[in-house]
Amino acid sequence: SGVRLREDFAAFDAERIFTVPHQRVADPGDCQCAEVLKGLIRPPQCRLFGTACTPQTPLGALMVSSEGACAAHYRYARHAAPVAASTQVPA
């Protein structure tokens, strides 16, 4: 993450206190979490969604957390029946 604590809060910064080395961790090659986060695609449009990447076998950050967009979509929207055209509210 690019988030860092300001100098005013350095006494509370675990990375500084414990000298945690910075590590860059990349998502698996086919993972499209970045595109989902940017709103470029919806979770089911990811190549790995619901196949290789599930809540039981998460590959990307958005499936790891139960509050992630992919995990929430998998649990709550994936099996939802489509709304009938006659019951849709006009925009």
mmCIF file of C-alpha atoms in Angstrom:
data_model
loop_
_atom_site.group_PDB
_atom_site.id
_atom_site.type_symbol
_atom_site.label_atom_id
_atom_site.label_comp_id
_atom_site.label_asym_id
_atom_site.label_seq_id
_atom_site.Cartn_x
_atom_site.Cartn_y
_atom_site.Cartn_z
ATOM 1 C CA SER A 1 0.000 0.000 0.000
ATOM 2 C CA GLY A 2 1.129 3.538 -0.569
ATOM 3 C CA VAL A 3 -0.412 4.723 2.703
ATOM 4 C CA ARG A 4 2.066 5.996 5.285
ATOM 5 C CA LEU A 5 1.643 7.687 8.663
ATOM 6 C CA ARG A 6 2.697 11.312 8.967
ATOM 7 C CA GLU A 7 5.754 12.212 11.040
ATOM 8 C CA ASP A 8 3.402 13.435 13.807
ATOM 9 C CA PHE A 9 2.368 9.802 14.342
ATOM 10 C CA ALA A 10 5.773 8.126 13.928
ATOM 11 C CA ALA A 11 5.605 6.828 17.519
ATOM 12 C CA PHE A 12 2.617 4.696 16.464
ATOM 13 C CA ASP A 13 4.074 3.446 13.173
ATOM 14 C CA ALA A 14 4.757 -0.289 13.522
ATOM 15 C CA GLU A 15 6.838 -0.297 10.332
ATOM 16 C CA ARG A 16 9.266 2.160 11.929
ATOM 17 C CA ILE A 17 9.203 0.716 15.450
ATOM 18 C CA PHE A 18 9.841 -2.866 14.362
ATOM 19 C CA THR A 19 11.819 -2.020 11.197
ATOM 20 C CA VAL A 20 9.524 -4.024 8.965
ATOM 21 C CA PRO A 21 11.100 -4.335 5.523
ATOM 22 C CA HIS A 22 9.008 -3.123 2.608
ATOM 23 C CA GLN A 23 7.849 -6.000 0.440
ATOM 24 C CA ARG A 24 5.993 -5.700 -2.816
ATOM 25 C CA VAL A 25 3.541 -8.560 -3.305
ATOM 26 C CA ALA A 26 2.028 -8.972 -6.731
ATOM 27 C CA ASP A 27 -1.353 -10.494 -7.478
ATOM 28 C CA PRO A 28 -1.324 -13.742 -9.475
ATOM 29 C CA GLY A 29 -0.868 -13.158 -13.209
ATOM 30 C CA ASP A 30 -4.503 -13.520 -14.290
ATOM 31 C CA CYS A 31 -5.937 -11.746 -11.232
ATOM 32 C CA GLN A 32 -7.869 -8.594 -12.168
ATOM 33 C CA CYS A 33 -8.373 -7.001 -8.737
ATOM 34 C CA ALA A 34 -6.976 -3.685 -9.962
ATOM 35 C CA GLU A 35 -9.531 -3.505 -12.769
ATOM 36 C CA VAL A 36 -12.365 -4.354 -10.357
ATOM 37 C CA LEU A 37 -11.184 -1.688 -7.892
ATOM 38 C CA LYS A 38 -11.026 0.914 -10.651
ATOM 39 C CA GLY A 39 -14.552 0.006 -11.766
ATOM 40 C CA LEU A 40 -13.374 -1.079 -15.206
ATOM 41 C CA ILE A 41 -14.895 -4.548 -14.815
ATOM 42 C CA ARG A 42 -17.375 -6.197 -12.458
ATOM 43 C CA PRO A 43 -16.220 -9.134 -10.292
ATOM 44 C CA PRO A 44 -17.774 -11.855 -12.500
ATOM 45 C CA GLN A 45 -15.891 -10.427 -15.494
ATOM 46 C CA CYS A 46 -12.569 -11.406 -13.907
ATOM 47 C CA ARG A 47 -11.043 -14.457 -15.592
ATOM 48 C CA LEU A 48 -10.527 -16.187 -12.218
ATOM 49 C CA PHE A 49 -13.805 -15.273 -10.477
ATOM 50 C CA GLY A 50 -15.739 -18.305 -9.260
ATOM 51 C CA THR A 51 -13.312 -20.796 -10.760
ATOM 52 C CA ALA A 52 -9.747 -20.592 -9.459
ATOM 53 C CA CYS A 53 -10.646 -17.682 -7.143
ATOM 54 C CA THR A 54 -13.389 -18.357 -4.588
ATOM 55 C CA PRO A 55 -13.773 -17.492 -0.883
ATOM 56 C CA GLN A 56 -12.435 -20.986 -0.117
ATOM 57 C CA THR A 57 -9.430 -20.551 -2.449
ATOM 58 C CA PRO A 58 -8.881 -16.774 -2.727
ATOM 59 C CA LEU A 59 -6.197 -15.517 -5.073
ATOM 60 C CA GLY A 60 -6.752 -11.764 -5.018
ATOM 61 C CA ALA A 61 -7.206 -9.323 -2.173
ATOM 62 C CA LEU A 62 -10.833 -8.653 -3.105
ATOM 63 C CA MET A 63 -11.735 -12.290 -2.476
ATOM 64 C CA VAL A 64 -9.607 -12.738 0.672
ATOM 65 C CA SER A 65 -11.596 -10.290 2.784
ATOM 66 C CA SER A 66 -15.261 -11.097 3.355
ATOM 67 C CA GLU A 67 -15.896 -7.393 2.716
ATOM 68 C CA GLY A 68 -13.994 -7.380 -0.582
ATOM 69 C CA ALA A 69 -15.978 -6.666 -3.736
ATOM 70 C CA CYS A 70 -15.404 -10.117 -5.208
ATOM 71 C CA ALA A 71 -16.180 -12.037 -2.017
ATOM 72 C CA ALA A 72 -19.364 -10.041 -1.442
ATOM 73 C CA HIS A 73 -20.452 -10.517 -5.042
ATOM 74 C CA TYR A 74 -19.687 -14.239 -4.852
ATOM 75 C CA ARG A 75 -21.688 -14.674 -1.655
ATOM 76 C CA TYR A 76 -24.663 -12.417 -2.264
ATOM 77 C CA ALA A 77 -25.129 -11.545 -5.942
ATOM 78 C CA ARG A 78 -23.835 -14.561 -7.758
ATOM 79 C CA HIS A 79 -26.929 -16.671 -7.217
ATOM 80 C CA ALA A 80 -29.465 -13.863 -7.277
ATOM 81 C CA ALA A 81 -32.227 -14.262 -9.828
ATOM 82 C CA PRO A 82 -32.446 -11.466 -12.397
ATOM 83 C CA VAL A 83 -35.170 -8.908 -11.785
ATOM 84 C CA ALA A 84 -38.070 -9.234 -14.222
ATOM 85 C CA ALA A 85 -38.348 -6.344 -16.686
ATOM 86 C CA SER A 86 -41.873 -5.499 -15.494
ATOM 87 C CA THR A 87 -40.682 -4.974 -11.904
ATOM 88 C CA GLN A 88 -37.674 -2.788 -12.683
ATOM 89 C CA VAL A 89 -37.795 0.827 -11.589
ATOM 90 C CA PRO A 90 -37.150 3.265 -14.455
ATOM 91 C CA ALA A 91 -33.963 5.304 -14.153
#
